[in-house]
């Protein structure tokens, strides 16, 4: 099982760029890397997904090195409303025959300060 | 709005009782996942169904059971409730059974066992 490791918490100030790194040393060939954001008492919300190199969307960028053993979620110019828990998730395609659970790690509590 | 509907939003019951949580996935989604989130445990994967069949099982207690019906809605049954079962229960759905799929989460059911 591809276990993920993230920092427990991070603090930042409004307007700064925040980078959250996730380690997944046992990532499998077919695994994608997906990041979710969760606000208190709400369900997690998809942010971004990638397989290799760099992916960018309207809210974040995801950097994945060649060995894919880690990934970095980059949030540009954070605001107070970005204060949330961020989860890194690594999964595998069922067609590979592996019974993989979609398990969330402990996540990173990001606190954006004024 | 994720398109995933969970009912009820809040549930208060007593120890020893049985409750049923209901989830309607997004239109077109065949997979349903159940997660439990308590204050000190993070998001715990319970069980996944795909098109009516159980696909993966996580840390689900024997007192808990789930099923997915032909119309694809799912129910999570919790019996012989204990104080420690108090938690936020989330349902998520995705198009396929692939763990690389983007998950869409409902707003959760807050269960309080008194």
PDB file of C-alpha atoms in Angstrom:
ATOM      1  CA  UNK A   1       0.000   0.000   0.000  1.00  0.00           C
ATOM      2  CA  UNK A   2       1.402   3.346  -1.021  1.00  0.00           C
ATOM      3  CA  UNK A   3       1.510   5.179   2.295  1.00  0.00           C
ATOM      4  CA  UNK A   4       1.810   8.933   2.194  1.00  0.00           C
ATOM      5  CA  UNK A   5       3.634  11.227   4.598  1.00  0.00           C
ATOM      6  CA  UNK A   6       2.921  14.936   4.923  1.00  0.00           C
ATOM      7  CA  UNK A   7       3.812  17.630   7.459  1.00  0.00           C
ATOM      8  CA  UNK A   8       1.188  17.841  10.167  1.00  0.00           C
ATOM      9  CA  UNK A   9       0.850  21.605   9.973  1.00  0.00           C
ATOM     10  CA  UNK A  10       2.100  24.704   8.206  1.00  0.00           C
ATOM     11  CA  UNK A  11       1.608  28.408   8.750  1.00  0.00           C
ATOM     12  CA  UNK A  12       1.748  31.072   6.096  1.00  0.00           C
ATOM     13  CA  UNK A  13       0.802  34.694   5.562  1.00  0.00           C
ATOM     14  CA  UNK A  14      -1.681  36.109   3.132  1.00  0.00           C
ATOM     15  CA  UNK A  15      -0.263  36.680  -0.314  1.00  0.00           C
ATOM     16  CA  UNK A  16       2.541  34.171   0.039  1.00  0.00           C
ATOM     17  CA  UNK A  17       3.080  31.052  -2.013  1.00  0.00           C
ATOM     18  CA  UNK A  18       2.680  27.830  -0.042  1.00  0.00           C
ATOM     19  CA  UNK A  19       4.285  24.527  -0.945  1.00  0.00           C
ATOM     20  CA  UNK A  20       3.144  21.318   0.746  1.00  0.00           C
ATOM     21  CA  UNK A  21       5.189  18.214   0.068  1.00  0.00           C
ATOM     22  CA  UNK A  22       3.943  14.650   0.251  1.00  0.00           C
ATOM     23  CA  UNK A  23       6.200  11.588   0.328  1.00  0.00           C
ATOM     24  CA  UNK A  24       5.009   8.367  -1.266  1.00  0.00           C
ATOM     25  CA  UNK A  25       8.048   6.121  -1.543  1.00  0.00           C
ATOM     26  CA  UNK A  26       6.092   3.013  -2.494  1.00  0.00           C
ATOM     27  CA  UNK A  27       4.083   4.549  -5.293  1.00  0.00           C
ATOM     28  CA  UNK A  28       3.163   2.026  -7.966  1.00  0.00           C
ATOM     29  CA  UNK A  29       3.569   2.464 -11.692  1.00  0.00           C
ATOM     30  CA  UNK A  30      -0.141   3.013 -12.298  1.00  0.00           C
ATOM     31  CA  UNK A  31      -0.698   5.333  -9.332  1.00  0.00           C
ATOM     32  CA  UNK A  32      -1.820   8.886  -9.815  1.00  0.00           C
ATOM     33  CA  UNK A  33      -1.348  11.531  -7.139  1.00  0.00           C
ATOM     34  CA  UNK A  34      -4.394  13.453  -6.048  1.00  0.00           C
ATOM     35  CA  UNK A  35      -4.771  16.331  -3.602  1.00  0.00           C
ATOM     36  CA  UNK A  36      -7.889  17.258  -1.680  1.00  0.00           C
ATOM     37  CA  UNK A  37      -8.814  20.239   0.482  1.00  0.00           C
ATOM     38  CA  UNK A  38     -11.086  19.981   3.503  1.00  0.00           C
ATOM     39  CA  UNK A  39     -12.701  22.743   5.523  1.00  0.00           C
ATOM     40  CA  UNK A  40     -14.097  22.014   8.998  1.00  0.00           C
ATOM     41  CA  UNK A  41     -17.329  20.004   8.961  1.00  0.00           C
ATOM     42  CA  UNK A  42     -17.259  19.704   5.175  1.00  0.00           C
ATOM     43  CA  UNK A  43     -16.342  16.862   2.874  1.00  0.00           C
ATOM     44  CA  UNK A  44     -12.961  16.957   1.131  1.00  0.00           C
ATOM     45  CA  UNK A  45     -12.878  18.701  -2.216  1.00  0.00           C
ATOM     46  CA  UNK A  46     -10.700  17.729  -5.185  1.00  0.00           C
ATOM     47  CA  UNK A  47      -7.930  20.219  -5.948  1.00  0.00           C
ATOM     48  CA  UNK A  48      -5.595  18.673  -8.482  1.00  0.00           C
ATOM     49  CA  UNK A  49      -4.313  15.380  -9.848  1.00  0.00           C
ATOM     50  CA  UNK A  50      -1.179  14.400 -11.710  1.00  0.00           C
ATOM     51  CA  UNK A  51       0.986  11.504 -12.829  1.00  0.00           C
ATOM     52  CA  UNK A  52       4.350  13.083 -13.590  1.00  0.00           C
ATOM     53  CA  UNK A  53       6.133  16.420 -14.150  1.00  0.00           C
ATOM     54  CA  UNK A  54       3.896  19.428 -13.592  1.00  0.00           C
ATOM     55  CA  UNK A  55       0.176  20.013 -13.642  1.00  0.00           C
ATOM     56  CA  UNK A  56      -1.490  23.384 -13.210  1.00  0.00           C
ATOM     57  CA  UNK A  57      -5.089  24.429 -12.890  1.00  0.00           C
ATOM     58  CA  UNK A  58      -6.889  27.561 -11.781  1.00  0.00           C
ATOM     59  CA  UNK A  59      -6.240  26.990  -8.082  1.00  0.00           C
ATOM     60  CA  UNK A  60      -2.938  25.138  -7.727  1.00  0.00           C
ATOM     61  CA  UNK A  61       0.079  23.518  -9.291  1.00  0.00           C
ATOM     62  CA  UNK A  62       1.386  20.036  -8.678  1.00  0.00           C
ATOM     63  CA  UNK A  63       5.053  19.209  -9.112  1.00  0.00           C
ATOM     64  CA  UNK A  64       6.113  15.582  -9.411  1.00  0.00           C
ATOM     65  CA  UNK A  65       9.813  14.676  -9.812  1.00  0.00           C
ATOM     66  CA  UNK A  66      10.975  11.990 -12.189  1.00  0.00           C
ATOM     67  CA  UNK A  67      11.169   9.268  -9.522  1.00  0.00           C
ATOM     68  CA  UNK A  68       7.586  10.117  -8.402  1.00  0.00           C
ATOM     69  CA  UNK A  69       8.438   9.330  -4.792  1.00  0.00           C
ATOM     70  CA  UNK A  70       7.165  12.696  -3.688  1.00  0.00           C
ATOM     71  CA  UNK A  71       4.945  15.474  -4.899  1.00  0.00           C
ATOM     72  CA  UNK A  72       4.515  19.145  -4.016  1.00  0.00           C
ATOM     73  CA  UNK A  73       1.260  21.031  -4.002  1.00  0.00           C
ATOM     74  CA  UNK A  74       1.821  24.716  -4.665  1.00  0.00           C
ATOM     75  CA  UNK A  75      -0.809  27.296  -3.741  1.00  0.00           C
ATOM     76  CA  UNK A  76      -0.027  30.746  -5.168  1.00  0.00           C
ATOM     77  CA  UNK A  77      -0.807  33.860  -3.158  1.00  0.00           C
ATOM     78  CA  UNK A  78      -2.840  32.235  -0.390  1.00  0.00           C
ATOM     79  CA  UNK A  79      -5.669  34.023   1.363  1.00  0.00           C
ATOM     80  CA  UNK A  80      -7.345  33.476   4.721  1.00  0.00           C
ATOM     81  CA  UNK A  81      -9.943  31.300   3.013  1.00  0.00           C
ATOM     82  CA  UNK A  82      -7.243  28.794   2.065  1.00  0.00           C
ATOM     83  CA  UNK A  83      -6.948  27.781   5.712  1.00  0.00           C
ATOM     84  CA  UNK A  84      -7.880  24.102   5.580  1.00  0.00           C
ATOM     85  CA  UNK A  85      -6.511  20.572   5.784  1.00  0.00           C
ATOM     86  CA  UNK A  86      -4.815  19.342   2.617  1.00  0.00           C
ATOM     87  CA  UNK A  87      -4.616  15.635   1.850  1.00  0.00           C
ATOM     88  CA  UNK A  88      -2.353  13.829  -0.551  1.00  0.00           C
ATOM     89  CA  UNK A  89      -3.832  10.620  -1.933  1.00  0.00           C
ATOM     90  CA  UNK A  90      -2.194   7.922  -4.001  1.00  0.00           C
ATOM     91  CA  UNK A  91      -4.308   5.331  -5.759  1.00  0.00           C
ATOM     92  CA  UNK A  92      -4.059   2.542  -8.295  1.00  0.00           C
ATOM     93  CA  UNK A  93      -6.233   1.427 -11.147  1.00  0.00           C
ATOM     94  CA  UNK A  94      -8.435  -1.544 -10.308  1.00  0.00           C
ATOM     95  CA  UNK A  95      -7.673  -3.109 -13.655  1.00  0.00           C
ATOM     96  CA  UNK A  96      -4.250  -3.982 -12.309  1.00  0.00           C
ATOM     97  CA  UNK A  97      -6.001  -6.495 -10.094  1.00  0.00           C
ATOM     98  CA  UNK A  98      -4.852  -4.972  -6.852  1.00  0.00           C
ATOM     99  CA  UNK A  99      -7.429  -4.402  -4.137  1.00  0.00           C
ATOM    100  CA  UNK A 100      -6.334  -0.948  -3.089  1.00  0.00           C
ATOM    101  CA  UNK A 101      -8.163   1.169  -0.598  1.00  0.00           C
ATOM    102  CA  UNK A 102      -8.558   4.865  -1.076  1.00  0.00           C
ATOM    103  CA  UNK A 103      -6.912   5.849   2.169  1.00  0.00           C
ATOM    104  CA  UNK A 104      -6.362   9.399   3.261  1.00  0.00           C
ATOM    105  CA  UNK A 105      -3.320  10.179   5.343  1.00  0.00           C
ATOM    106  CA  UNK A 106      -3.301  12.566   8.257  1.00  0.00           C
ATOM    107  CA  UNK A 107      -3.223  15.601   6.030  1.00  0.00           C
ATOM    108  CA  UNK A 108      -1.553  18.971   6.503  1.00  0.00           C
ATOM    109  CA  UNK A 109      -3.324  21.693   8.429  1.00  0.00           C
ATOM    110  CA  UNK A 110      -2.534  24.927   6.619  1.00  0.00           C
ATOM    111  CA  UNK A 111      -3.186  28.084   8.578  1.00  0.00           C
ATOM    112  CA  UNK A 112      -3.032  31.359   6.693  1.00  0.00           C
ATOM    113  CA  UNK A 113      -2.397  34.353   8.913  1.00  0.00           C
ATOM    114  CA  UNK A 114      -3.282  37.977   8.128  1.00  0.00           C
TER     115      UNK A 114
ATOM    116  CA  UNK B   1     -22.393  21.588  -4.519  1.00  0.00           C
ATOM    117  CA  UNK B   2     -20.697  18.251  -5.212  1.00  0.00           C
ATOM    118  CA  UNK B   3     -23.877  16.536  -6.389  1.00  0.00           C
ATOM    119  CA  UNK B   4     -23.622  13.906  -3.652  1.00  0.00           C
ATOM    120  CA  UNK B   5     -26.530  13.962  -1.227  1.00  0.00           C
ATOM    121  CA  UNK B   6     -26.365  12.633   2.285  1.00  0.00           C
ATOM    122  CA  UNK B   7     -29.240  12.365   4.717  1.00  0.00           C
ATOM    123  CA  UNK B   8     -29.807  13.118   7.469  1.00  0.00           C
ATOM    124  CA  UNK B   9     -27.386  15.981   8.159  1.00  0.00           C
ATOM    125  CA  UNK B  10     -27.552  15.421  11.887  1.00  0.00           C
ATOM    126  CA  UNK B  11     -28.496  12.383  13.918  1.00  0.00           C
ATOM    127  CA  UNK B  12     -28.694  12.136  17.681  1.00  0.00           C
ATOM    128  CA  UNK B  13     -29.298   8.773  19.249  1.00  0.00           C
ATOM    129  CA  UNK B  14     -28.538   6.692  22.314  1.00  0.00           C
ATOM    130  CA  UNK B  15     -26.091   3.904  22.949  1.00  0.00           C
ATOM    131  CA  UNK B  16     -27.283   0.507  21.821  1.00  0.00           C
ATOM    132  CA  UNK B  17     -29.465   1.915  19.073  1.00  0.00           C
ATOM    133  CA  UNK B  18     -29.306   1.345  15.331  1.00  0.00           C
ATOM    134  CA  UNK B  19     -29.258   4.034  12.657  1.00  0.00           C
ATOM    135  CA  UNK B  20     -29.164   4.179   8.875  1.00  0.00           C
ATOM    136  CA  UNK B  21     -27.288   6.794   6.900  1.00  0.00           C
ATOM    137  CA  UNK B  22     -28.223   7.359   3.307  1.00  0.00           C
ATOM    138  CA  UNK B  23     -26.190   8.512   0.323  1.00  0.00           C
ATOM    139  CA  UNK B  24     -27.212   9.375  -3.212  1.00  0.00           C
ATOM    140  CA  UNK B  25     -24.217   9.570  -5.556  1.00  0.00           C
ATOM    141  CA  UNK B  26     -23.769  12.041  -8.377  1.00  0.00           C
ATOM    142  CA  UNK B  27     -25.717  11.231 -11.478  1.00  0.00           C
ATOM    143  CA  UNK B  28     -23.727   8.735 -13.533  1.00  0.00           C
ATOM    144  CA  UNK B  29     -21.367   7.714 -10.737  1.00  0.00           C
ATOM    145  CA  UNK B  30     -21.224   3.978 -10.071  1.00  0.00           C
ATOM    146  CA  UNK B  31     -18.867   3.891  -7.088  1.00  0.00           C
ATOM    147  CA  UNK B  32     -19.777   4.869  -3.569  1.00  0.00           C
ATOM    148  CA  UNK B  33     -17.349   5.172  -0.678  1.00  0.00           C
ATOM    149  CA  UNK B  34     -18.021   5.591   3.018  1.00  0.00           C
ATOM    150  CA  UNK B  35     -15.639   7.360   5.375  1.00  0.00           C
ATOM    151  CA  UNK B  36     -15.723   8.050   9.086  1.00  0.00           C
ATOM    152  CA  UNK B  37     -14.101  11.145  10.527  1.00  0.00           C
ATOM    153  CA  UNK B  38     -13.775  11.660  14.238  1.00  0.00           C
ATOM    154  CA  UNK B  39     -11.846  14.427  15.933  1.00  0.00           C
ATOM    155  CA  UNK B  40      -8.788  12.386  16.735  1.00  0.00           C
ATOM    156  CA  UNK B  41      -8.820   9.867  13.898  1.00  0.00           C
ATOM    157  CA  UNK B  42      -8.884  11.761  10.640  1.00  0.00           C
ATOM    158  CA  UNK B  43     -10.638  10.318   7.601  1.00  0.00           C
ATOM    159  CA  UNK B  44     -11.010   6.568   7.979  1.00  0.00           C
ATOM    160  CA  UNK B  45     -12.032   4.531   4.954  1.00  0.00           C
ATOM    161  CA  UNK B  46     -14.867   2.163   5.750  1.00  0.00           C
ATOM    162  CA  UNK B  47     -16.093   0.511   2.591  1.00  0.00           C
ATOM    163  CA  UNK B  48     -16.522   0.930  -1.168  1.00  0.00           C
ATOM    164  CA  UNK B  49     -19.244  -0.310  -3.505  1.00  0.00           C
ATOM    165  CA  UNK B  50     -19.212  -0.369  -7.261  1.00  0.00           C
ATOM    166  CA  UNK B  51     -22.402  -0.917  -9.208  1.00  0.00           C
ATOM    167  CA  UNK B  52     -24.000  -2.787  -6.327  1.00  0.00           C
ATOM    168  CA  UNK B  53     -21.047  -4.938  -5.364  1.00  0.00           C
ATOM    169  CA  UNK B  54     -18.631  -4.520  -2.511  1.00  0.00           C
ATOM    170  CA  UNK B  55     -15.184  -3.598  -3.863  1.00  0.00           C
ATOM    171  CA  UNK B  56     -13.011  -2.772  -0.898  1.00  0.00           C
ATOM    172  CA  UNK B  57     -13.283  -2.936   2.825  1.00  0.00           C
ATOM    173  CA  UNK B  58     -11.405  -0.801   5.279  1.00  0.00           C
ATOM    174  CA  UNK B  59     -11.601  -0.430   9.023  1.00  0.00           C
ATOM    175  CA  UNK B  60     -15.286  -1.132   9.213  1.00  0.00           C
ATOM    176  CA  UNK B  61     -16.566  -2.662  12.424  1.00  0.00           C
ATOM    177  CA  UNK B  62     -18.699  -5.803  12.371  1.00  0.00           C
ATOM    178  CA  UNK B  63     -21.501  -3.736  13.901  1.00  0.00           C
ATOM    179  CA  UNK B  64     -21.528  -1.662  10.737  1.00  0.00           C
ATOM    180  CA  UNK B  65     -22.796  -2.771   7.354  1.00  0.00           C
ATOM    181  CA  UNK B  66     -23.512  -1.153   4.048  1.00  0.00           C
ATOM    182  CA  UNK B  67     -25.108  -1.849   0.743  1.00  0.00           C
ATOM    183  CA  UNK B  68     -25.630  -0.239  -2.625  1.00  0.00           C
ATOM    184  CA  UNK B  69     -29.026  -0.588  -4.233  1.00  0.00           C
ATOM    185  CA  UNK B  70     -29.944  -1.022  -7.912  1.00  0.00           C
ATOM    186  CA  UNK B  71     -30.631   2.703  -8.214  1.00  0.00           C
ATOM    187  CA  UNK B  72     -27.049   3.184  -6.941  1.00  0.00           C
ATOM    188  CA  UNK B  73     -27.898   4.906  -3.704  1.00  0.00           C
ATOM    189  CA  UNK B  74     -26.159   3.488  -0.679  1.00  0.00           C
ATOM    190  CA  UNK B  75     -26.970   3.011   2.967  1.00  0.00           C
ATOM    191  CA  UNK B  76     -24.635   2.613   5.909  1.00  0.00           C
ATOM    192  CA  UNK B  77     -26.160   0.799   8.850  1.00  0.00           C
ATOM    193  CA  UNK B  78     -24.664   1.279  12.292  1.00  0.00           C
ATOM    194  CA  UNK B  79     -25.936  -0.944  15.089  1.00  0.00           C
ATOM    195  CA  UNK B  80     -25.320  -1.429  18.805  1.00  0.00           C
ATOM    196  CA  UNK B  81     -24.041   2.102  18.834  1.00  0.00           C
ATOM    197  CA  UNK B  82     -21.363   3.147  21.276  1.00  0.00           C
ATOM    198  CA  UNK B  83     -20.230   6.569  22.409  1.00  0.00           C
ATOM    199  CA  UNK B  84     -17.107   6.172  20.311  1.00  0.00           C
ATOM    200  CA  UNK B  85     -19.165   5.897  17.131  1.00  0.00           C
ATOM    201  CA  UNK B  86     -19.928   9.602  17.369  1.00  0.00           C
ATOM    202  CA  UNK B  87     -18.343  11.073  14.259  1.00  0.00           C
ATOM    203  CA  UNK B  88     -18.910  12.718  10.916  1.00  0.00           C
ATOM    204  CA  UNK B  89     -19.727  10.131   8.271  1.00  0.00           C
ATOM    205  CA  UNK B  90     -18.997  11.038   4.680  1.00  0.00           C
ATOM    206  CA  UNK B  91     -20.097   9.440   1.506  1.00  0.00           C
ATOM    207  CA  UNK B  92     -18.210   9.990  -1.730  1.00  0.00           C
ATOM    208  CA  UNK B  93     -18.840   8.885  -5.268  1.00  0.00           C
ATOM    209  CA  UNK B  94     -16.851   8.477  -8.456  1.00  0.00           C
ATOM    210  CA  UNK B  95     -17.526   7.418 -11.994  1.00  0.00           C
ATOM    211  CA  UNK B  96     -15.671   4.126 -11.937  1.00  0.00           C
ATOM    212  CA  UNK B  97     -14.020   1.814  -9.440  1.00  0.00           C
ATOM    213  CA  UNK B  98     -10.566   3.131 -10.256  1.00  0.00           C
ATOM    214  CA  UNK B  99      -8.787   4.595  -7.279  1.00  0.00           C
ATOM    215  CA  UNK B 100      -7.372   7.227  -9.602  1.00  0.00           C
ATOM    216  CA  UNK B 101     -10.813   8.659 -10.068  1.00  0.00           C
ATOM    217  CA  UNK B 102     -11.703  12.025  -8.625  1.00  0.00           C
ATOM    218  CA  UNK B 103     -13.920  11.617  -5.558  1.00  0.00           C
ATOM    219  CA  UNK B 104     -16.904  13.857  -4.918  1.00  0.00           C
ATOM    220  CA  UNK B 105     -17.879  14.064  -1.268  1.00  0.00           C
ATOM    221  CA  UNK B 106     -21.207  14.789   0.316  1.00  0.00           C
ATOM    222  CA  UNK B 107     -21.591  17.225   3.188  1.00  0.00           C
ATOM    223  CA  UNK B 108     -21.692  14.412   5.706  1.00  0.00           C
ATOM    224  CA  UNK B 109     -23.920  13.119   8.476  1.00  0.00           C
ATOM    225  CA  UNK B 110     -22.982  14.200  11.975  1.00  0.00           C
ATOM    226  CA  UNK B 111     -23.782  11.327  14.316  1.00  0.00           C
ATOM    227  CA  UNK B 112     -23.942  11.953  18.027  1.00  0.00           C
ATOM    228  CA  UNK B 113     -24.349   8.968  20.317  1.00  0.00           C
ATOM    229  CA  UNK B 114     -25.388   9.958  23.832  1.00  0.00           C
TER     230      UNK B 114
END
